[in-house]
Short mmCIF file of C-alpha atoms in Angstrom, two decimals:
data_model
loop_
_atom_site.label_atom_id
_atom_site.label_comp_id
_atom_site.label_asym_id
_atom_site.label_seq_id
_atom_site.Cartn_x
_atom_site.Cartn_y
_atom_site.Cartn_z
CA MET A 1 -52.90 -67.09 55.29
CA LYS A 2 -56.62 -67.71 54.98
CA HIS A 3 -56.25 -69.06 51.52
CA ILE A 4 -53.72 -71.39 52.38
CA LEU A 5 -55.57 -72.54 55.29
CA SER A 6 -58.62 -72.84 53.50
CA VAL A 7 -56.39 -75.26 50.93
CA LEU A 8 -55.44 -77.47 53.74
CA LEU A 9 -58.67 -77.46 55.21
CA ALA A 10 -60.23 -78.87 51.91
CA VAL A 11 -57.34 -81.37 51.27
CA ALA A 12 -58.39 -82.67 55.17
CA MET A 13 -61.96 -83.19 54.16
CA VAL A 14 -60.89 -84.87 51.14
CA LEU A 15 -58.76 -87.47 53.24
CA SER A 16 -61.28 -87.82 55.70
CA LEU A 17 -64.41 -88.36 53.57
CA CYS A 18 -62.19 -91.18 52.02
CA ALA A 19 -62.05 -93.06 55.20
CA PRO A 20 -64.03 -96.29 55.42
CA ALA A 21 -66.28 -94.97 58.27
CA LEU A 22 -67.80 -92.79 56.08
CA ALA A 23 -69.16 -94.78 53.47
CA GLU A 24 -72.56 -94.14 52.44
CA ALA A 25 -74.82 -94.70 55.04
CA PRO A 26 -78.76 -96.19 55.05
CA GLU A 27 -81.09 -93.84 57.07
CA ALA A 28 -81.22 -94.21 60.38
CA SER A 29 -84.27 -94.92 62.68
CA VAL A 30 -86.24 -92.16 63.71
CA LEU A 31 -86.56 -91.09 67.29
CA GLU A 32 -89.38 -88.65 67.85
CA ALA A 33 -88.50 -85.92 70.41
CA PRO A 34 -90.89 -83.39 71.76
CA PRO A 35 -90.70 -80.12 69.70
CA ALA A 36 -89.15 -76.62 70.73
CA LYS A 37 -91.09 -74.55 73.08
CA GLU A 38 -92.09 -71.18 71.62
CA GLY A 39 -89.30 -68.66 72.62
CA GLU A 40 -87.02 -71.34 73.70
CA THR A 41 -83.33 -71.33 73.06
CA VAL A 42 -82.54 -73.50 70.26
CA VAL A 43 -78.91 -74.85 69.81
CA GLU A 44 -78.11 -75.56 66.06
CA PHE A 45 -76.17 -78.96 65.87
CA TRP A 46 -74.40 -80.14 62.40
CA CYS A 47 -72.91 -83.46 62.16
CA ILE A 48 -71.98 -85.55 59.03
CA MET A 49 -74.16 -88.80 58.27
CA TRP A 50 -72.37 -91.94 58.89
CA GLU A 51 -73.57 -95.79 59.52
CA THR A 52 -77.04 -96.28 61.00
CA TRP A 53 -75.82 -97.44 64.42
CA ASN A 54 -73.60 -93.70 64.31
CA GLN A 55 -77.00 -91.80 63.58
CA ASP A 56 -79.03 -93.69 66.05
CA TRP A 57 -76.46 -92.63 68.89
CA LEU A 58 -76.50 -89.00 67.86
CA LYS A 59 -80.18 -89.04 67.40
CA THR A 60 -80.45 -90.67 71.28
CA GLN A 61 -78.45 -87.85 72.62
CA ALA A 62 -80.62 -85.17 71.06
CA TYR A 63 -83.67 -86.80 72.03
CA ASN A 64 -82.63 -87.76 75.90
CA PHE A 65 -81.51 -84.17 76.36
CA ASN A 66 -84.89 -82.91 74.75
CA SER A 67 -86.99 -84.92 76.62
CA ARG A 68 -86.10 -83.73 79.88
CA GLU A 69 -88.41 -81.81 81.58
CA ASP A 70 -85.89 -79.57 83.10
CA ARG A 71 -83.72 -79.01 80.06
CA PRO A 72 -82.08 -75.79 79.62
CA PHE A 73 -82.42 -75.22 76.14
CA TYR A 74 -83.55 -77.28 72.74
CA VAL A 75 -81.01 -79.27 70.50
CA ASN A 76 -81.76 -79.11 67.13
CA LEU A 77 -79.62 -81.99 65.19
CA GLN A 78 -79.45 -82.21 61.65
CA LEU A 79 -77.39 -84.88 59.85
CA ILE A 80 -75.93 -83.98 56.86
CA ASP A 81 -74.48 -85.97 53.81
CA GLY A 82 -70.62 -85.55 53.71
CA THR A 83 -70.36 -85.15 50.09
CA THR A 84 -72.13 -81.78 50.46
CA TRP A 85 -70.56 -81.15 53.87
CA ASN A 86 -67.99 -78.36 52.58
CA GLU A 87 -70.81 -76.64 50.60
CA ARG A 88 -73.17 -76.45 53.22
CA MET A 89 -71.19 -75.21 55.73
CA ALA A 90 -69.34 -72.33 53.36
CA ALA A 91 -72.99 -71.36 52.76
CA ALA A 92 -73.77 -71.19 56.08
CA ARG A 93 -70.59 -69.14 57.09
CA ALA A 94 -71.35 -67.01 54.17
CA SER A 95 -74.88 -66.29 55.64
CA ASP A 96 -73.83 -66.01 59.01
CA ASP A 97 -76.23 -68.69 59.69
CA ALA A 98 -73.70 -71.20 60.95
CA PRO A 99 -74.57 -74.08 63.45
CA ASP A 100 -73.82 -73.52 66.96
CA ILE A 101 -71.92 -77.26 67.05
CA LEU A 102 -70.02 -78.60 64.25
CA CYS A 103 -68.31 -81.88 63.86
CA ALA A 104 -64.68 -81.55 63.01
CA ASP A 105 -62.18 -84.43 62.11
CA TYR A 106 -58.74 -83.96 63.61
CA ALA A 107 -56.90 -83.01 60.58
CA SER A 108 -59.27 -80.03 60.25
CA VAL A 109 -59.53 -78.93 64.08
CA ALA A 110 -56.32 -76.56 64.06
CA ASN A 111 -57.29 -74.94 60.63
CA TYR A 112 -60.79 -74.35 61.43
CA TYR A 113 -59.51 -72.70 64.89
CA ARG A 114 -56.87 -70.71 62.86
CA MET A 115 -59.25 -69.55 60.33
CA GLY A 116 -61.09 -68.09 63.04
CA TYR A 117 -64.00 -70.30 62.66
CA THR A 118 -64.40 -72.22 65.88
CA LEU A 119 -63.70 -71.06 69.41
CA ASP A 120 -61.51 -72.00 72.45
CA LEU A 121 -63.57 -74.10 74.72
CA LYS A 122 -60.92 -74.60 77.59
CA GLU A 123 -63.16 -72.34 79.71
CA MET A 124 -66.33 -73.08 78.43
CA ILE A 125 -66.15 -77.08 79.90
CA PRO A 126 -65.71 -78.25 82.98
CA GLN A 127 -61.73 -79.15 83.88
CA SER A 128 -62.82 -82.73 84.83
CA ALA A 129 -63.65 -83.34 81.36
CA TRP A 130 -60.24 -82.16 80.03
CA ASP A 131 -58.41 -84.04 82.78
CA ASP A 132 -60.39 -87.27 81.64
CA LEU A 133 -58.60 -87.34 78.37
CA LEU A 134 -55.88 -89.69 77.24
CA ASP A 135 -52.69 -87.19 76.77
CA SER A 136 -52.55 -88.29 73.08
CA ALA A 137 -56.43 -87.26 72.38
CA LYS A 138 -55.64 -83.78 74.32
CA ASP A 139 -52.69 -83.15 71.47
CA PHE A 140 -55.53 -83.83 68.82
CA ILE A 141 -57.52 -80.64 69.78
CA THR A 142 -54.65 -78.72 71.32
CA VAL A 143 -53.87 -75.10 69.10
CA GLY A 144 -51.17 -73.40 71.03
CA GLY A 145 -52.63 -72.67 74.38
CA ALA A 146 -56.13 -73.37 73.04
CA TYR A 147 -58.82 -76.58 73.28
CA ALA A 148 -60.27 -75.81 69.80
CA ALA A 149 -62.80 -78.89 70.28
CA TYR A 150 -63.57 -82.09 72.30
CA PRO A 151 -62.52 -85.41 70.82
CA TRP A 152 -64.67 -87.90 70.58
CA MET A 153 -63.38 -91.17 69.32
CA MET A 154 -60.26 -92.17 67.83
CA GLU A 155 -59.26 -94.83 64.64
CA PRO A 156 -55.58 -95.43 64.66
CA ALA A 157 -54.41 -96.44 61.25
CA VAL A 158 -52.12 -99.27 61.76
CA VAL A 159 -52.93 -102.30 63.67
CA MET A 160 -51.02 -105.30 62.62
CA TYR A 161 -53.35 -108.32 62.00
CA TYR A 162 -52.06 -112.03 61.60
CA ASP A 163 -53.14 -115.49 60.98
CA LYS A 164 -52.24 -117.41 64.36
CA ASN A 165 -53.05 -120.46 62.34
CA ALA A 166 -50.46 -119.78 59.84
CA PHE A 167 -48.05 -119.05 62.57
CA THR A 168 -48.50 -122.19 64.20
CA GLU A 169 -48.30 -124.15 60.79
CA VAL A 170 -44.49 -122.79 60.22
CA GLY A 171 -43.59 -123.32 63.84
CA LEU A 172 -43.78 -119.82 65.06
CA ASP A 173 -45.55 -118.70 68.27
CA PRO A 174 -49.14 -117.33 67.83
CA GLU A 175 -48.98 -115.22 70.51
CA SER A 176 -45.58 -113.75 69.84
CA PRO A 177 -45.88 -111.65 66.41
CA PRO A 178 -42.66 -109.51 65.54
CA THR A 179 -41.94 -106.60 67.05
CA THR A 180 -38.72 -105.52 65.42
CA TRP A 181 -37.87 -105.01 61.65
CA GLU A 182 -35.81 -108.08 61.32
CA GLU A 183 -38.25 -110.31 63.22
CA LEU A 184 -40.93 -108.90 60.82
CA VAL A 185 -38.76 -109.88 57.49
CA GLU A 186 -37.76 -113.16 59.25
CA TYR A 187 -41.48 -114.29 59.88
CA ALA A 188 -42.89 -113.26 56.55
CA LYS A 189 -40.13 -115.33 54.80
CA GLN A 190 -41.08 -118.38 56.84
CA LEU A 191 -44.62 -117.34 56.58
CA THR A 192 -44.61 -117.54 52.55
CA THR A 193 -45.82 -120.55 50.96
CA ALA A 194 -46.67 -121.47 47.01
CA ASP A 195 -50.44 -120.24 47.86
CA ARG A 196 -49.46 -117.38 50.34
CA PHE A 197 -47.44 -114.25 51.40
CA GLY A 198 -45.67 -113.71 54.55
CA MET A 199 -46.90 -109.99 54.79
CA ASP A 200 -48.26 -107.29 52.68
CA ILE A 201 -48.61 -103.59 53.41
CA ASP A 202 -50.67 -100.47 52.56
CA THR A 203 -48.49 -98.44 50.09
CA THR A 204 -50.75 -95.49 50.29
CA TYR A 205 -52.24 -94.32 53.64
CA ASN A 206 -50.09 -96.35 56.39
CA MET A 207 -47.35 -94.70 55.30
CA TRP A 208 -48.32 -91.65 57.25
CA SER A 209 -47.45 -93.97 60.59
CA TRP A 210 -44.23 -95.69 59.21
CA THR A 211 -42.62 -92.66 58.13
CA TYR A 212 -43.35 -90.76 61.33
CA THR A 213 -42.31 -93.51 63.42
CA SER A 214 -39.43 -94.29 61.53
CA ASN A 215 -38.26 -90.34 61.13
CA GLY A 216 -39.13 -89.51 64.64
CA GLY A 217 -41.48 -87.00 63.26
CA TYR A 218 -43.64 -85.29 60.36
CA MET A 219 -42.09 -84.91 57.01
CA LEU A 220 -41.89 -80.94 57.49
CA THR A 221 -40.27 -78.90 59.95
CA ASP A 222 -42.48 -77.97 63.09
CA ASP A 223 -42.55 -74.12 61.43
CA TRP A 224 -42.94 -75.83 57.94
CA SER A 225 -40.16 -74.27 56.50
CA SER A 226 -38.40 -76.92 55.04
CA ALA A 227 -38.28 -80.73 54.45
CA ASN A 228 -37.49 -82.85 57.43
CA ILE A 229 -36.89 -86.59 55.65
CA ASN A 230 -33.06 -86.67 56.06
CA SER A 231 -32.52 -88.64 58.96
CA GLN A 232 -30.92 -92.05 59.46
CA GLY A 233 -34.37 -93.57 60.52
CA MET A 234 -35.98 -92.53 57.25
CA LYS A 235 -33.07 -94.16 55.37
CA ASP A 236 -33.22 -97.45 57.23
CA PHE A 237 -37.06 -97.43 56.58
CA ALA A 238 -36.20 -97.00 53.17
CA ALA A 239 -33.90 -99.85 52.99
CA LEU A 240 -36.76 -102.00 54.79
CA TYR A 241 -39.23 -100.73 52.45
CA ARG A 242 -37.20 -101.95 49.81
CA ASN A 243 -36.77 -105.23 51.00
CA ILE A 244 -40.38 -105.62 51.82
CA ARG A 245 -41.34 -104.40 47.77
CA SER A 246 -39.17 -106.76 46.37
CA GLY A 247 -41.94 -109.42 45.92
CA GLU A 248 -40.04 -112.38 47.66
CA PHE A 249 -42.30 -112.78 50.60
CA ALA A 250 -44.60 -109.51 50.25
CA SER A 251 -47.92 -109.21 48.20
CA GLN A 252 -47.34 -106.54 45.85
CA THR A 253 -51.32 -106.69 44.95
CA ALA A 254 -53.59 -103.71 45.68
CA LEU A 255 -55.21 -103.98 48.70
CA LYS A 256 -59.08 -105.20 48.46
CA GLU A 257 -60.42 -101.86 49.81
CA GLN A 258 -58.52 -98.57 50.89
CA ASN A 259 -56.57 -99.30 53.95
CA LEU A 260 -58.03 -102.49 54.70
CA GLY A 261 -55.45 -105.02 54.78
CA VAL A 262 -57.04 -107.25 57.41
CA TYR A 263 -58.85 -108.72 54.32
CA ALA A 264 -55.74 -110.23 52.96
CA VAL A 265 -55.29 -112.19 56.23
CA LEU A 266 -58.83 -112.88 56.33
CA GLU A 267 -58.75 -114.38 52.95
CA GLY A 268 -55.73 -116.40 53.51
CA ARG A 269 -53.62 -113.97 50.91
CA SER A 270 -51.02 -112.90 53.46
CA ALA A 271 -50.38 -114.01 56.84
CA ILE A 272 -49.25 -110.66 58.25
CA SER A 273 -50.62 -107.37 57.42
CA PHE A 274 -51.86 -103.85 58.59
CA SER A 275 -55.00 -101.96 58.58
CA GLY A 276 -56.93 -99.62 60.90
CA SER A 277 -58.83 -100.35 64.13
CA TRP A 278 -61.70 -100.57 61.92
CA GLY A 279 -60.47 -103.94 60.67
CA ILE A 280 -61.91 -105.31 63.96
CA GLY A 281 -65.34 -104.32 62.81
CA ALA A 282 -64.29 -106.13 59.21
CA ILE A 283 -63.62 -109.30 61.16
CA ASN A 284 -66.56 -109.54 63.58
CA THR A 285 -68.73 -108.40 60.50
CA ASP A 286 -67.42 -110.57 57.26
CA TYR A 287 -65.69 -113.37 59.08
CA PRO A 288 -67.01 -113.89 62.38
CA GLU A 289 -65.71 -117.33 62.37
CA LYS A 290 -62.32 -116.14 62.25
CA ILE A 291 -62.63 -113.95 65.32
CA ASP A 292 -60.02 -116.19 67.44
CA GLN A 293 -57.98 -116.71 64.72
CA ILE A 294 -56.73 -113.47 64.13
CA GLY A 295 -54.48 -111.94 66.33
CA VAL A 296 -53.56 -107.97 66.54
CA ALA A 297 -50.46 -106.28 67.85
CA ALA A 298 -48.76 -103.10 67.54
CA ALA A 299 -46.72 -102.97 64.29
CA PRO A 300 -42.91 -103.70 64.66
CA THR A 301 -40.53 -100.69 64.78
CA GLN A 302 -36.38 -100.98 64.08
CA TYR A 303 -35.70 -101.75 67.29
CA GLY A 304 -39.02 -102.88 69.32
CA SER A 305 -39.69 -98.99 70.32
CA PRO A 306 -43.37 -97.95 70.37
CA PHE A 307 -44.89 -97.51 67.16
CA HIS A 308 -46.68 -94.40 66.50
CA SER A 309 -49.99 -94.72 64.59
CA THR A 310 -51.56 -91.72 62.86
CA SER A 311 -55.36 -91.86 64.08
CA GLY A 312 -58.36 -90.34 62.57
CA GLY A 313 -61.41 -89.54 64.25
CA TRP A 314 -63.88 -86.89 64.99
CA SER A 315 -64.62 -84.19 67.73
CA PHE A 316 -67.23 -81.53 68.27
CA ALA A 317 -66.48 -77.71 68.00
CA VAL A 318 -68.40 -74.64 68.99
CA ASP A 319 -68.52 -72.00 65.84
CA SER A 320 -67.14 -68.66 66.37
CA HIS A 321 -70.55 -67.15 65.24
CA ALA A 322 -72.75 -69.43 67.26
CA LYS A 323 -75.77 -67.44 68.43
CA HIS A 324 -75.66 -69.86 71.84
CA PRO A 325 -71.67 -70.45 72.30
CA GLN A 326 -71.95 -71.53 76.11
CA GLU A 327 -75.21 -73.70 75.47
CA ALA A 328 -73.53 -75.43 72.65
CA ALA A 329 -70.22 -76.46 75.00
CA ASP A 330 -72.71 -77.35 77.37
CA PHE A 331 -74.55 -79.90 75.34
CA ILE A 332 -71.03 -81.26 74.20
CA TYR A 333 -70.18 -81.66 77.81
CA TYR A 334 -73.28 -83.51 78.20
CA MET A 335 -72.91 -85.56 75.13
CA LEU A 336 -69.01 -86.82 75.53
CA GLY A 337 -67.62 -85.22 78.59
CA SER A 338 -69.77 -86.17 81.40
CA SER A 339 -72.04 -89.73 81.91
CA VAL A 340 -69.17 -92.55 81.30
CA GLU A 341 -72.03 -94.89 80.54
CA ASN A 342 -73.46 -92.64 77.64
CA VAL A 343 -70.46 -92.37 75.98
CA ALA A 344 -69.65 -96.11 76.58
CA ASP A 345 -72.70 -96.83 74.61
CA PHE A 346 -71.35 -95.32 71.60
CA PHE A 347 -68.43 -97.75 71.48
CA VAL A 348 -70.56 -100.83 72.16
CA ALA A 349 -72.64 -99.82 69.03
CA ALA A 350 -69.34 -99.36 67.19
CA ASN A 351 -68.67 -103.04 67.86
CA PHE A 352 -65.59 -101.33 69.78
CA ALA A 353 -63.64 -100.57 66.32
CA LYS A 354 -63.36 -97.10 67.40
CA PHE A 355 -61.58 -96.14 70.88
CA THR A 356 -62.52 -93.57 73.58
CA THR A 357 -60.59 -90.55 74.03
CA ARG A 358 -61.36 -90.76 77.81
CA LYS A 359 -59.53 -92.69 80.45
CA SER A 360 -62.49 -93.19 82.69
CA VAL A 361 -64.47 -94.73 79.58
CA ALA A 362 -61.43 -96.86 78.52
CA GLU A 363 -61.74 -98.58 82.40
CA TYR A 364 -65.53 -99.02 82.27
CA LEU A 365 -65.68 -100.38 78.93
CA LYS A 366 -62.91 -102.74 79.99
CA ALA A 367 -64.82 -103.72 83.34
CA ASN A 368 -68.50 -103.72 82.23
CA THR A 369 -68.49 -104.88 78.45
CA ASP A 370 -67.65 -107.60 76.01
CA ALA A 371 -64.59 -104.95 75.28
CA GLY A 372 -63.17 -106.55 78.30
CA LYS A 373 -63.06 -109.97 77.09
CA ASP A 374 -61.71 -109.10 73.71
CA GLU A 375 -58.13 -109.62 74.03
CA ARG A 376 -57.49 -107.71 70.48
CA ILE A 377 -59.31 -104.57 71.79
CA GLN A 378 -57.20 -104.50 75.05
CA ILE A 379 -53.89 -105.02 73.07
CA ILE A 380 -54.95 -101.93 70.81
CA GLN A 381 -56.04 -100.10 73.99
CA SER A 382 -52.84 -100.54 75.72
CA ASP A 383 -50.36 -100.98 73.30
CA ILE A 384 -50.99 -98.71 70.62
CA MET A 385 -53.40 -95.92 71.70
CA PRO A 386 -51.19 -94.24 74.27
CA HIS A 387 -48.82 -93.58 71.16
CA VAL A 388 -51.03 -92.45 68.57
CA VAL A 389 -50.40 -89.19 66.69
CA ALA A 390 -52.40 -86.96 64.79
CA GLU A 391 -52.59 -87.18 60.84
CA PRO A 392 -50.29 -84.61 59.24
CA ALA A 393 -52.36 -81.02 58.59
CA TYR A 394 -49.91 -80.21 55.73
CA PRO A 395 -51.00 -80.67 52.12
CA TRP A 396 -51.30 -83.98 50.64
CA GLU A 397 -48.50 -83.22 48.08
CA ILE A 398 -45.91 -83.68 50.70
CA THR A 399 -47.10 -87.04 51.72
CA GLN A 400 -47.37 -88.01 47.81
CA ASN A 401 -43.70 -86.61 47.38
CA VAL A 402 -42.37 -89.17 50.32
CA ASN A 403 -44.71 -92.07 48.82
CA ASN A 404 -43.21 -91.37 45.19
CA MET A 405 -39.74 -91.47 47.07
CA LEU A 406 -40.26 -94.70 48.72
CA ASP A 407 -41.07 -96.22 45.11
CA THR A 408 -38.49 -94.71 43.66
CA ILE A 409 -36.10 -96.59 45.69
CA ALA A 410 -37.77 -99.65 45.95
CA ILE A 411 -38.88 -99.97 42.33
CA ASP A 412 -36.69 -97.71 40.19
CA GLY A 413 -33.63 -98.69 42.04
CA VAL A 414 -32.78 -95.05 42.84
CA GLU A 415 -30.09 -94.96 45.57
CA ILE A 416 -31.67 -93.93 49.01
CA ASP A 417 -29.42 -90.79 49.68
CA GLN A 418 -30.10 -89.59 46.06
CA ALA A 419 -33.69 -90.29 46.37
CA ILE A 420 -34.16 -88.22 49.83
CA ALA A 421 -32.03 -85.47 48.46
CA ASP A 422 -34.16 -84.87 45.18
CA THR A 423 -37.29 -85.41 47.41
CA GLU A 424 -36.23 -82.53 49.84
CA ALA A 425 -35.66 -80.17 47.02
CA LEU A 426 -39.36 -81.07 45.42
CA ILE A 427 -40.79 -80.44 49.08
CA ASN A 428 -38.86 -77.30 49.60
CA GLN A 429 -39.80 -75.85 46.29
CA TYR A 430 -43.42 -76.56 46.92
CA ILE A 431 -43.29 -75.05 50.50
CA LYS A 432 -41.91 -71.94 48.50
CA ASP A 433 -44.64 -71.78 45.85
CA ASN A 434 -47.55 -72.06 48.44
CA ASP A 435 -45.91 -70.01 50.89
CA LEU A 436 -46.39 -72.86 53.63
CA ALA A 437 -43.51 -71.90 55.67
CA GLY A 438 -45.09 -70.63 59.09
CA GLN A 439 -48.38 -71.84 58.40
CA ASN A 440 -48.52 -74.99 60.72
CA PRO A 441 -51.92 -74.45 62.30
CA ARG A 442 -50.66 -76.59 65.05
CA ALA A 443 -47.67 -74.61 66.16
CA ALA A 444 -47.96 -72.42 69.07
CA LYS A 445 -48.27 -69.03 68.53
#
């Protein structure tokens, strides 16, 4: 089992390192904290090195804690290049020198816990911090009956971005974007001109969300014993996807950057596109003059029911071999679970492109920061965040098989029922070859 979970963990980390938020970051500014005192308890805290503002926020947490005259222990923060993270952690565990606190993406939380790498924090962090979590966020770190980490932030992978000016040009209400598949196709056709496609869609990473929503669940059964793709919802989505990929009203050009389809709208190549919540940052940073021109909404569904976007994001866990486990949990609580203002500062620094896991922080941001004035942020918070789901924990090959299936239907003309049957056979063989049955790390055991 550990071999299988090791493979899954490696795949999950590779996918996480592909996300735009993990682009190579410049060196953050340095905060000089008082050194640890002789004989003082030192909590080792390792985290991947992200953007400068992100590093600064983490350094500020350690600095403020260590600068307290009554500090109960000292926190030694180390920011580590993401490309060396797996190697550093493997070496540290092999030498029984793992950090007390480590960062974990949501695709890895369950794997870490099932492999015995991390502890259950349920009784180590005050109940008030758990009660304050959004239900969707709590789901991301729950493994059986354990809370395997404390969630930091979430980044829904699918937000619909659209050009309000383009809507107005063709007589569509810019405040009423499409909510159903039928409307999406109808609007896209109306929005298509000689110089602009009506829409485009990310054909790789966004598919997690579209297929989950349409299928009513992941592509494997809960116990990972067989494929779970032979549903009417999946068949209907395959037909929609075939229509989208026809080229009549949707661009077939690869997107400018992975999962940043918002650029297609910003640059006028498409009137509607889909990208992660980080698209807000792309608008604010690269096209600030278009902030009021680009609308956001939840992605359409077949009949207008809630869309379930998968969400990436990060959490903090306590290593099972931590030398100071309770102190580590106490610092996680200090950093993420106690002060509302302290956590809110992170999302302000993120330019609100990432979203809080805590109800009280969301309320504070709305009432006390520019997030309350930004309709886009509030739409994502109210219409998308309550329905997010975790990225699948199974190997990427499962997702690739489903993506290939959709392409054989849309591009090669294979009949939907036949393509699904062929893909079921491929997935079931993969499950058998890799002994996946019963290995879902998120399943209650």
